Structure formats: structure tokens, C-alpha cells
């Protein structure tokens, strides 16, 4: 299954509900830190009650026991997808898998799409190439029993080659050709992302900030599905 996930990058409940009112069909949406820290678990429950699936993008990164306990809580919320930072290590990722269980999709974040190779070298003191770092994190996530990774679409096909097509590649940093890239550095259009091996794409501002969000969503969905 391959789908478009809409990033609900809004400051509060009112804006989210006004946005979702544009849609009659069931969506796959992403709740990130901005929204979750303002609205809490109730926002997850309310969106689930509307029939939408949820990628809860909190990027957990802590000691294994804490991450396992946190994931048990997220499982109770009925999230469909969650994630951790691969930099937390294999033991932490294994703990996350135990906590979330085998039903929901569990991903590991490799390198953020806002991170350039130069920044990775200077800020993280990782001396290998960005691609090597991403592939290493993906291999660790697979070893830990996770379902896939969050990565740039630029690395999706290489991860599929190394880890297999069933290992999911969920890719933010998606922008239509006419859209502003904002703070993303490693970006790709929906059609190119599909051709380059993305399993799911995450799209925010090109849909949420559009004059007609429904039309923007359909246009991106069509480009993705017919690539």
C-alpha cells in the first residue's frame, strides 16, 4: 500500500477541524509535536473518531525503558503509525517495538530532511556521507524489528535495494514543482518520489496552506498515484 499522508501542522484544534471539514473521505494524517503538545491525546482520539488514520510523529528518543513505556501509551490511543529516532540505538528501537506491539507501523527517523551533509558533519560529527549514515540507520532499524524508516525521497530507492521493498520508506520533503521548499533541503516532487521508491509521502504546507485544500490534495494524490 502506498499513500499520501497530510501533515496537520496547525497550532490548535480549531484550525485542524476547519481543515478536515474540507474532506468527506477518510484520510491518513500526521500529528506532529507542534499540534500534539498543544492539544494532547484528545486530538488523536477526536481525529480517530472521524474515521481518519494517524501517523503520530513524536520522534521518541530516550532510554529504552522510557520509550517502551511511552509506546504502550501510544498503542492505547490507537495510532496507526509512530516513530523513534534511529540515533537512539538498536536496544531503544527494540524496546519501542515491544511497547507499541505488532499492529501499528513503527518507523525510525534516519536524518531529517532539513539536514544537509555539511550540517551532519559539523553538528553531529558523523564523518561518513549522508547516504551512508541513512543506510546504516535503516539497517539498524530493520535489525531491531521496525517496519521502515522516515527518510528523504532521495535515499528511498537505495534503502529499498539494501533492506527490501517490504521495508517501508516514508518520505517528507515533498513539494510540487511550483511550491516553495521552505526549510526543507532535500526535496522531491510527488511523482519523482514515487519513481524513486517512496512507500508513503508526507505533504504539509502545499495542502494545508492552499486556497482550496481539497483540490490541492487531489492534485498531489493523482500525481502520486499515476507516476
Coordinates of N, CA and C in Angstrom, one line a residue:
X1 N 0.8 -1.2 0.0 CA 0.0 0.0 0.0 C 0.9 1.2 0.0
X2 N 0.5 2.2 -0.8 CA 1.3 3.5 -0.8 C 0.3 4.6 -0.8
X3 N 0.6 5.6 0.0 CA -0.4 6.6 0.2 C 0.2 8.0 0.5
X4 N -0.7 9.0 0.4 CA -0.3 10.4 0.7 C -0.8 10.7 2.1
X5 N 0.1 11.1 3.0 CA -0.2 11.4 4.4 C -0.1 13.0 4.5
X6 N -1.2 13.5 5.0 CA -1.3 15.0 5.2 C -0.7 15.4 6.6
X7 N 0.3 16.3 6.6 CA 0.8 16.8 7.9 C -0.1 17.9 8.4
X8 N -0.7 17.6 9.6 CA -1.6 18.6 10.2 C -0.7 19.6 11.0
X9 N 0.0 20.4 10.4 CA 0.9 21.4 11.1 C 0.2 22.6 11.4
X10 N -0.7 22.5 12.4 CA -1.6 23.6 12.9 C -1.3 23.8 14.4
X11 N -1.6 25.0 14.9 CA -1.3 25.3 16.3 C -2.4 24.8 17.3
X12 N -3.6 24.4 16.8 CA -4.6 24.0 17.7 C -5.8 23.3 17.1
X13 N -6.8 22.9 17.9 CA -7.9 22.1 17.5 C -8.8 22.8 16.4
X14 N -9.0 24.1 16.6 CA -10.0 24.8 15.8 C -9.5 24.8 14.3
X15 N -8.2 25.0 14.1 CA -7.6 25.0 12.8 C -7.7 23.6 12.1
X16 N -7.4 22.6 12.9 CA -7.5 21.2 12.4 C -8.9 20.9 12.0
X17 N -9.9 21.2 12.8 CA -11.2 20.8 12.4 C -11.7 21.5 11.2
X18 N -11.4 22.8 11.1 CA -11.8 23.6 10.0 C -11.1 23.0 8.7
X19 N -9.9 22.6 8.8 CA -9.2 21.9 7.7 C -9.9 20.6 7.3
X20 N -10.1 19.7 8.3 CA -10.7 18.4 8.0 C -12.1 18.5 7.4
X21 N -12.8 19.6 7.7 CA -14.2 19.8 7.2 C -14.2 19.9 5.7
X22 N -13.0 20.2 5.1 CA -12.9 20.2 3.6 C -13.0 18.9 2.9
X23 N -12.9 17.8 3.8 CA -12.8 16.4 3.2 C -14.0 15.6 3.7
X24 N -14.5 14.8 2.8 CA -15.5 13.8 3.2 C -15.0 12.4 3.3
X25 N -13.9 12.1 2.6 CA -13.3 10.8 2.6 C -12.3 10.6 3.8
X26 N -12.0 9.4 4.1 CA -11.1 9.0 5.1 C -9.7 9.4 4.7
X27 N -8.9 10.0 5.5 CA -7.5 10.5 5.2 C -6.5 9.8 6.1
X28 N -5.3 9.8 5.7 CA -4.1 9.5 6.5 C -3.5 10.8 6.9
X29 N -3.4 11.1 8.2 CA -2.9 12.4 8.6 C -1.8 12.2 9.6
X30 N -0.9 13.2 9.6 CA 0.2 13.2 10.6 C 0.0 14.2 11.6
X31 N 0.1 13.8 12.9 CA 0.1 14.8 14.0 C 1.5 14.8 14.5
X32 N 2.1 16.0 14.5 CA 3.5 16.2 14.9 C 3.5 16.9 16.3
X33 N 4.7 17.2 16.7 CA 4.9 17.8 18.0 C 4.2 19.1 18.2
X34 N 4.2 20.0 17.2 CA 3.5 21.3 17.4 C 2.1 21.1 17.8
X35 N 1.3 20.2 17.1 CA -0.1 20.0 17.4 C -0.3 19.2 18.7
X36 N 0.5 18.1 18.8 CA 0.3 17.2 20.0 C 0.6 17.9 21.3
X37 N 1.6 18.7 21.3 CA 2.0 19.4 22.6 C 1.0 20.5 23.0
X38 N 0.2 20.9 22.0 CA -0.9 21.9 22.3 C -2.2 21.3 22.7
X39 N -2.5 20.1 22.1 CA -3.8 19.5 22.2 C -3.8 18.2 22.9
X40 N -2.7 17.5 23.0 CA -2.6 16.2 23.7 C -3.4 15.1 23.1
X41 N -3.5 14.0 23.9 CA -4.2 12.8 23.4 C -5.6 13.0 22.8
X42 N -6.3 13.9 23.4 CA -7.7 14.1 22.9 C -7.8 14.4 21.5
X43 N -6.8 15.1 20.9 CA -6.8 15.4 19.5 C -6.7 14.1 18.7
X44 N -5.8 13.2 19.1 CA -5.7 11.9 18.5 C -7.1 11.2 18.5
X45 N -7.7 11.1 19.7 CA -9.0 10.4 19.8 C -10.0 11.0 18.9
X46 N -10.1 12.4 18.9 CA -11.1 13.0 18.1 C -11.0 12.8 16.6
X47 N -9.7 12.8 16.1 CA -9.5 12.6 14.7 C -9.8 11.1 14.4
X48 N -9.4 10.2 15.3 CA -9.7 8.8 15.0 C -11.2 8.6 15.0
X49 N -12.0 9.3 15.8 CA -13.4 9.1 15.8 C -14.0 9.6 14.5
X50 N -13.3 10.5 13.8 CA -13.8 10.9 12.5 C -13.5 9.9 11.4
X51 N -12.8 8.9 11.7 CA -12.5 7.8 10.8 C -11.2 7.9 10.0
X52 N -10.3 8.8 10.5 CA -9.0 9.0 9.8 C -7.9 8.2 10.5
X53 N -6.9 7.8 9.7 CA -5.8 7.1 10.3 C -4.7 8.1 10.7
X54 N -3.9 7.8 11.7 CA -3.0 8.8 12.3 C -1.6 8.2 12.3
X55 N -0.7 9.0 11.8 CA 0.8 8.9 12.0 C 1.1 9.9 13.1
X56 N 1.4 9.4 14.3 CA 1.8 10.2 15.4 C 3.3 10.4 15.4
X57 N 3.8 11.6 14.9 CA 5.2 11.8 14.6 C 5.8 12.6 15.8
X58 N 6.2 11.8 16.9 CA 6.8 12.4 18.0 C 8.3 12.1 18.1
X59 N 8.8 11.3 17.3 CA 10.3 11.0 17.2 C 10.9 10.8 18.6
X60 N 10.4 9.7 19.2 CA 10.9 9.5 20.6 C 12.3 9.1 20.6
X61 N 13.0 9.6 21.6 CA 14.5 9.3 21.7 C 14.8 9.5 23.2
X62 N 15.0 8.3 23.8 CA 15.2 8.3 25.3 C 15.8 7.0 25.7
X63 N 16.0 6.7 26.9 CA 16.4 5.4 27.4 C 15.4 4.4 27.0
X64 N 15.8 3.1 26.8 CA 14.8 2.1 26.3 C 13.6 1.9 27.1
X65 N 13.7 1.9 28.4 CA 12.6 1.7 29.3 C 11.6 2.8 29.2
X66 N 12.0 4.0 29.1 CA 11.1 5.2 28.9 C 10.4 5.1 27.6
X67 N 11.1 4.8 26.5 CA 10.5 4.7 25.2 C 9.5 3.6 25.1
X68 N 9.8 2.4 25.8 CA 8.9 1.3 25.8 C 7.6 1.7 26.5
X69 N 7.7 2.4 27.6 CA 6.5 2.8 28.4 C 5.7 3.8 27.6
X70 N 6.4 4.7 26.9 CA 5.7 5.8 26.2 C 4.9 5.1 25.0
X71 N 5.5 4.1 24.4 CA 4.9 3.5 23.2 C 3.7 2.7 23.7
X72 N 3.7 2.1 24.9 CA 2.5 1.4 25.4 C 1.3 2.4 25.5
X73 N 1.6 3.6 25.9 CA 0.6 4.7 25.9 C 0.0 5.0 24.6
X74 N 0.9 5.1 23.6 CA 0.5 5.5 22.2 C -0.3 4.3 21.6
X75 N 0.0 3.1 22.0 CA -0.8 2.0 21.5 C -2.2 2.1 21.9
X76 N -2.4 2.5 23.2 CA -3.8 2.6 23.8 C -4.6 3.7 23.0
X77 N -3.9 4.7 22.4 CA -4.6 5.7 21.7 C -5.0 5.2 20.3
X78 N -4.5 4.1 19.9 CA -5.0 3.5 18.6 C -4.3 4.1 17.4
X79 N -3.1 4.7 17.6 CA -2.4 5.3 16.5 C -2.0 4.2 15.4
X80 N -2.0 4.6 14.2 CA -1.7 3.6 13.1 C -0.2 3.6 12.7
X81 N 0.5 4.6 13.1 CA 1.9 4.7 12.8 C 2.6 5.6 13.8
X82 N 3.8 5.2 14.2 CA 4.5 6.0 15.2 C 6.0 5.9 14.8
X83 N 6.8 6.8 15.5 CA 8.3 6.7 15.2 C 9.2 7.0 16.4
X84 N 10.4 6.7 16.2 CA 11.5 7.0 17.1 C 12.7 7.5 16.3
X85 N 13.7 8.0 17.0 CA 14.9 8.4 16.3 C 15.9 7.2 16.2
X86 N 16.3 6.8 15.1 CA 17.2 5.7 14.9 C 18.5 5.9 15.7
X87 N 18.9 7.2 15.9 CA 20.1 7.5 16.7 C 20.0 7.0 18.1
X88 N 18.8 6.7 18.6 CA 18.7 6.1 19.9 C 19.3 4.7 20.1
X89 N 19.5 4.0 19.0 CA 20.2 2.7 19.0 C 19.2 1.6 18.9
X90 N 19.8 0.4 18.6 CA 19.0 -0.8 18.4 C 18.2 -1.2 19.6
X91 N 18.9 -1.2 20.8 CA 18.2 -1.6 22.0 C 17.0 -0.7 22.3
X92 N 17.1 0.6 22.1 CA 15.9 1.5 22.2 C 14.8 1.2 21.2
X93 N 15.2 0.9 20.0 CA 14.2 0.6 19.0 C 13.5 -0.7 19.2
X94 N 14.2 -1.7 19.8 CA 13.6 -2.9 20.2 C 12.6 -2.7 21.3
X95 N 13.0 -1.8 22.2 CA 12.0 -1.5 23.3 C 10.8 -0.8 22.8
X96 N 11.0 0.1 21.8 CA 9.8 0.7 21.2 C 8.9 -0.3 20.5
X97 N 9.5 -1.3 19.9 CA 8.7 -2.3 19.2 C 7.9 -3.1 20.2
X98 N 8.5 -3.4 21.3 CA 7.8 -4.2 22.4 C 6.6 -3.3 22.9
X99 N 6.9 -2.1 23.1 CA 5.8 -1.2 23.7 C 4.7 -1.0 22.8
X100 N 4.9 -0.8 21.5 CA 3.9 -0.5 20.5 C 3.2 -1.7 20.1
X101 N 3.8 -2.9 20.2 CA 3.3 -4.1 19.7 C 3.4 -4.3 18.2
X102 N 2.8 -5.3 17.6 CA 3.0 -5.6 16.2 C 1.9 -5.1 15.3
X103 N 0.9 -4.4 15.8 CA -0.2 -3.9 14.9 C 0.2 -2.7 14.2
X104 N 0.5 -1.6 14.9 CA 0.8 -0.3 14.2 C 2.1 -0.4 13.5
X105 N 2.3 0.5 12.5 CA 3.6 0.7 11.8 C 4.5 1.4 12.7
X106 N 5.7 0.9 12.9 CA 6.8 1.6 13.7 C 7.9 1.9 12.8
X107 N 8.3 3.2 12.8 CA 9.4 3.7 11.9 C 10.5 4.3 12.7
X108 N 11.7 4.4 12.1 CA 12.8 5.1 12.7 C 13.2 6.3 11.8
X109 N 13.4 7.4 12.4 CA 13.8 8.6 11.7 C 15.3 8.4 11.4
X110 N 15.8 8.6 10.2 CA 17.2 8.5 9.9 C 17.9 9.8 10.0
X111 N 17.9 10.6 9.0 CA 18.4 12.0 9.0 C 17.2 12.9 8.6
X112 N 17.0 14.0 9.3 CA 15.9 14.9 9.0 C 16.1 15.5 7.6
X113 N 15.0 15.8 6.9 CA 15.1 16.3 5.5 C 15.6 17.8 5.6
X114 N 15.7 18.4 6.7 CA 16.2 19.7 6.9 C 17.7 19.7 7.1
X115 N 18.3 18.5 7.2 CA 19.7 18.4 7.5 C 20.5 18.2 6.2
X116 N 21.5 19.0 6.0 CA 22.4 18.8 4.8 C 23.6 17.9 5.3
X117 N 24.3 17.4 4.3 CA 25.5 16.6 4.6 C 26.5 17.5 5.4
X118 N 26.7 18.7 5.0 CA 27.7 19.6 5.7 C 27.2 19.8 7.2
X119 N 26.0 20.0 7.4 CA 25.5 20.1 8.8 C 25.7 18.8 9.6
X120 N 25.4 17.7 9.0 CA 25.6 16.4 9.6 C 27.1 16.2 10.1
X121 N 28.0 16.6 9.2 CA 29.4 16.5 9.6 C 29.8 17.5 10.7
X122 N 29.3 18.7 10.7 CA 29.7 19.7 11.7 C 28.9 19.6 13.0
X123 N 27.6 19.3 12.9 CA 26.8 19.3 14.1 C 26.8 17.9 14.8
X124 N 26.8 16.8 14.0 CA 26.7 15.5 14.6 C 28.1 14.8 14.7
X125 N 29.1 15.3 14.0 CA 30.4 14.7 13.9 C 30.4 13.3 13.3
X126 N 29.4 13.1 12.4 CA 29.4 11.9 11.6 C 30.2 12.1 10.3
X127 N 31.2 11.3 10.1 CA 32.2 11.6 9.1 C 31.9 10.9 7.8
X128 N 31.0 9.9 7.8 CA 30.6 9.2 6.5 C 29.7 10.1 5.7
X129 N 29.3 9.7 4.5 CA 28.4 10.5 3.7 C 27.0 10.5 4.3
X130 N 26.2 11.4 4.0 CA 24.8 11.4 4.5 C 24.1 10.1 4.0
X131 N 24.3 9.7 2.8 CA 23.7 8.5 2.3 C 24.1 7.3 3.1
X132 N 25.4 7.2 3.5 CA 25.9 6.1 4.3 C 25.3 6.1 5.7
X133 N 25.1 7.3 6.2 CA 24.5 7.4 7.6 C 23.1 6.9 7.5
X134 N 22.3 7.3 6.5 CA 20.9 6.9 6.4 C 20.8 5.4 6.2
X135 N 21.6 4.9 5.4 CA 21.6 3.4 5.1 C 21.9 2.6 6.4
X136 N 22.9 3.1 7.1 CA 23.3 2.5 8.4 C 22.1 2.5 9.4
X137 N 21.5 3.7 9.5 CA 20.3 3.8 10.4 C 19.2 2.8 10.0
X138 N 19.0 2.7 8.7 CA 17.9 1.9 8.1 C 18.2 0.4 8.5
X139 N 19.4 0.0 8.3 CA 19.8 -1.4 8.6 C 19.6 -1.7 10.1
X140 N 20.0 -0.7 11.0 CA 19.8 -0.9 12.4 C 18.3 -1.0 12.7
X141 N 17.5 -0.2 12.1 CA 16.0 -0.2 12.4 C 15.4 -1.6 11.9
X142 N 15.9 -2.1 10.8 CA 15.4 -3.4 10.3 C 15.8 -4.5 11.3
X143 N 17.1 -4.4 11.8 CA 17.6 -5.4 12.7 C 16.8 -5.4 14.0
X144 N 16.3 -4.2 14.4 CA 15.5 -4.0 15.6 C 14.1 -4.5 15.5
X145 N 13.7 -4.8 14.3 CA 12.3 -5.3 14.0 C 11.3 -4.2 13.7
X146 N 11.8 -3.0 13.3 CA 10.9 -2.0 12.9 C 10.4 -2.2 11.4
X147 N 9.3 -1.5 11.1 CA 8.7 -1.7 9.8 C 9.3 -0.9 8.6
X148 N 10.0 0.1 9.0 CA 10.6 1.0 8.0 C 11.2 2.2 8.6
X149 N 11.5 3.2 7.8 CA 12.2 4.4 8.2 C 11.5 5.7 7.6
X150 N 11.7 6.8 8.3 CA 11.4 8.1 7.7 C 12.7 8.6 7.1
X151 N 12.7 8.9 5.8 CA 13.9 9.4 5.2 C 13.6 10.3 4.1
X152 N 14.6 10.9 3.5 CA 14.3 11.8 2.3 C 14.0 10.9 1.1
X153 N 13.2 11.4 0.2 CA 12.9 10.6 -1.0 C 14.2 10.3 -1.8
X154 N 15.2 11.1 -1.6 CA 16.5 10.9 -2.3 C 17.2 9.6 -2.0
X155 N 16.9 9.1 -0.8 CA 17.5 7.9 -0.3 C 16.6 6.7 -0.4
X156 N 15.3 6.9 -0.8 CA 14.3 5.8 -0.7 C 14.7 4.5 -1.5
X157 N 15.1 4.7 -2.7 CA 15.4 3.6 -3.5 C 16.6 2.8 -3.0
X158 N 17.6 3.5 -2.6 CA 18.8 2.8 -2.1 C 18.4 2.0 -0.8
X159 N 17.5 2.5 0.0 CA 17.1 1.8 1.2 C 16.3 0.5 0.8
X160 N 15.5 0.7 -0.2 CA 14.7 -0.5 -0.8 C 15.7 -1.5 -1.3
X161 N 16.7 -1.1 -2.0 CA 17.7 -2.0 -2.5 C 18.4 -2.8 -1.4
X162 N 18.7 -2.1 -0.3 CA 19.5 -2.7 0.8 C 18.6 -3.5 1.7
X163 N 17.4 -3.0 2.0 CA 16.6 -3.6 3.0 C 15.4 -4.4 2.5
X164 N 15.1 -4.3 1.2 CA 14.0 -4.9 0.6 C 12.8 -4.0 0.4
X165 N 12.0 -4.3 -0.6 CA 10.8 -3.5 -0.9 C 9.8 -3.4 0.2
X166 N 9.7 -4.5 1.0 CA 8.7 -4.5 2.1 C 9.1 -3.6 3.2
X167 N 10.3 -3.2 3.3 CA 10.7 -2.3 4.4 C 10.3 -0.9 3.9
X168 N 9.4 -0.3 4.7 CA 8.8 1.0 4.3 C 9.7 2.2 4.3
X169 N 9.5 3.1 3.3 CA 10.2 4.3 3.2 C 9.1 5.5 3.2
X170 N 9.0 6.1 4.3 CA 8.0 7.2 4.5 C 8.8 8.5 4.3
X171 N 8.4 9.3 3.3 CA 9.3 10.4 3.0 C 8.6 11.8 3.1
X172 N 9.0 12.6 4.0 CA 8.6 14.0 4.0 C 9.5 14.7 2.9
X173 N 9.5 16.1 2.9 CA 10.3 16.8 2.0 C 9.7 16.7 0.6
X174 N 8.3 16.6 0.5 CA 7.6 16.5 -0.8 C 7.1 17.9 -1.2
X175 N 7.4 18.4 -2.3 CA 6.9 19.6 -2.8 C 6.5 19.6 -4.3
X176 N 5.3 20.0 -4.7 CA 5.0 20.1 -6.1 C 6.0 21.0 -6.8
X177 N 6.2 20.9 -8.1 CA 7.2 21.7 -8.8 C 7.0 23.2 -8.6
X178 N 5.8 23.7 -8.4 CA 5.5 25.1 -8.3 C 5.5 25.6 -6.8
X179 N 5.9 24.7 -5.9 CA 5.7 25.1 -4.4 C 7.1 25.5 -3.9
X180 N 7.0 26.4 -2.9 CA 8.2 26.8 -2.1 C 8.7 25.7 -1.3
X181 N 10.0 25.5 -1.2 CA 10.6 24.4 -0.4 C 10.7 24.7 1.0
X182 N 10.5 25.9 1.4 CA 10.5 26.3 2.8 C 11.9 25.9 3.5
X183 N 11.8 25.3 4.7 CA 13.1 24.9 5.4 C 13.6 23.6 5.0
X184 N 13.0 22.9 4.1 CA 13.5 21.6 3.6 C 14.6 21.8 2.7
X185 N 15.6 20.9 2.8 CA 16.8 21.0 1.9 C 16.9 19.9 0.9
X186 N 16.3 18.7 1.3 CA 16.3 17.5 0.4 C 14.9 17.2 0.0
X187 N 14.5 17.8 -1.2 CA 13.1 17.7 -1.5 C 12.9 17.0 -2.9
X188 N 11.6 16.6 -3.2 CA 11.3 16.0 -4.4 C 9.8 16.1 -4.7
X189 N 9.4 16.1 -6.0 CA 8.0 16.2 -6.3 C 7.3 14.9 -6.0
X190 N 6.0 14.8 -5.9 CA 5.3 13.5 -5.6 C 5.6 12.5 -6.7
X191 N 5.6 12.8 -7.9 CA 5.8 11.8 -9.0 C 7.2 11.2 -8.9
X192 N 8.2 12.1 -8.7 CA 9.6 11.7 -8.6 C 9.8 10.8 -7.4
X193 N 9.1 11.2 -6.3 CA 9.3 10.4 -5.1 C 8.7 9.0 -5.3
X194 N 7.6 8.9 -6.0 CA 7.1 7.5 -6.3 C 8.0 6.7 -7.1
X195 N 8.6 7.4 -8.2 CA 9.5 6.7 -9.0 C 10.8 6.3 -8.3
X196 N 11.1 7.1 -7.3 CA 12.4 6.9 -6.6 C 12.2 6.0 -5.4
X197 N 11.1 5.3 -5.2 CA 11.0 4.3 -4.2 C 10.3 4.6 -2.9
X198 N 9.6 5.8 -2.8 CA 8.9 6.1 -1.6 C 7.7 5.2 -1.4
X199 N 7.4 4.7 -0.2 CA 6.2 3.9 0.1 C 5.1 4.8 0.4
X200 N 5.3 5.8 1.2 CA 4.3 6.9 1.6 C 5.0 8.2 1.4
X201 N 4.3 9.2 1.1 CA 4.8 10.6 1.1 C 4.0 11.4 2.2
X202 N 4.7 12.3 2.8 CA 4.1 13.2 3.8 C 4.1 14.6 3.2
X203 N 3.0 15.2 3.1 CA 2.8 16.6 2.5 C 2.1 17.5 3.5
X204 N 2.6 18.6 3.7 CA 2.0 19.6 4.7 C 1.5 20.8 4.0
X205 N 2.4 21.8 4.0 CA 2.0 23.2 3.5 C 1.4 23.3 2.1
X206 N 1.9 22.5 1.2 CA 1.3 22.6 -0.2 C -0.2 22.2 -0.2
X207 N -0.6 21.5 0.9 CA -2.1 21.2 1.0 C -2.7 22.1 2.1
X208 N -2.1 22.2 3.3 CA -2.8 22.9 4.4 C -2.8 24.4 4.2
X209 N -1.9 24.9 3.4 CA -1.9 26.4 3.1 C -2.5 26.7 1.8
X210 N -3.0 25.8 1.1 CA -3.6 26.0 -0.2 C -4.9 26.8 -0.1
X211 N -5.3 27.6 -1.1 CA -6.6 28.2 -1.1 C -7.7 27.2 -1.1
X212 N -7.6 26.1 -1.8 CA -8.5 25.0 -1.8 C -7.8 23.7 -1.4
X213 N -7.8 23.4 -0.1 CA -7.0 22.2 0.3 C -7.5 20.9 -0.3
X214 N -8.8 20.8 -0.6 CA -9.2 19.5 -1.2 C -8.7 19.4 -2.6
X215 N -8.7 20.4 -3.4 CA -8.2 20.4 -4.8 C -6.7 20.1 -4.8
X216 N -6.0 20.8 -3.8 CA -4.5 20.6 -3.7 C -4.2 19.1 -3.4
X217 N -5.0 18.6 -2.4 CA -4.8 17.2 -2.0 C -5.0 16.2 -3.2
X218 N -6.1 16.4 -3.9 CA -6.4 15.6 -5.1 C -5.4 15.7 -6.1
X219 N -4.9 16.9 -6.4 CA -3.9 17.0 -7.4 C -2.6 16.3 -7.1
X220 N -2.2 16.4 -5.8 CA -1.0 15.7 -5.4 C -1.2 14.2 -5.3
X221 N -2.4 13.8 -4.9 CA -2.7 12.3 -4.8 C -2.7 11.7 -6.3
X222 N -3.3 12.5 -7.2 CA -3.3 12.0 -8.6 C -1.9 11.9 -9.2
X223 N -1.1 12.9 -8.9 CA 0.3 12.9 -9.4 C 1.0 11.7 -8.8
X224 N 0.8 11.4 -7.5 CA 1.5 10.3 -6.8 C 1.0 9.0 -7.4
X225 N -0.3 8.8 -7.5 CA -0.8 7.5 -7.9 C -0.6 7.2 -9.4
X226 N -0.4 8.2 -10.2 CA -0.2 7.9 -11.7 C 1.2 8.1 -12.1
X227 N 2.1 8.2 -11.2 CA 3.5 8.4 -11.5 C 4.1 7.1 -12.2

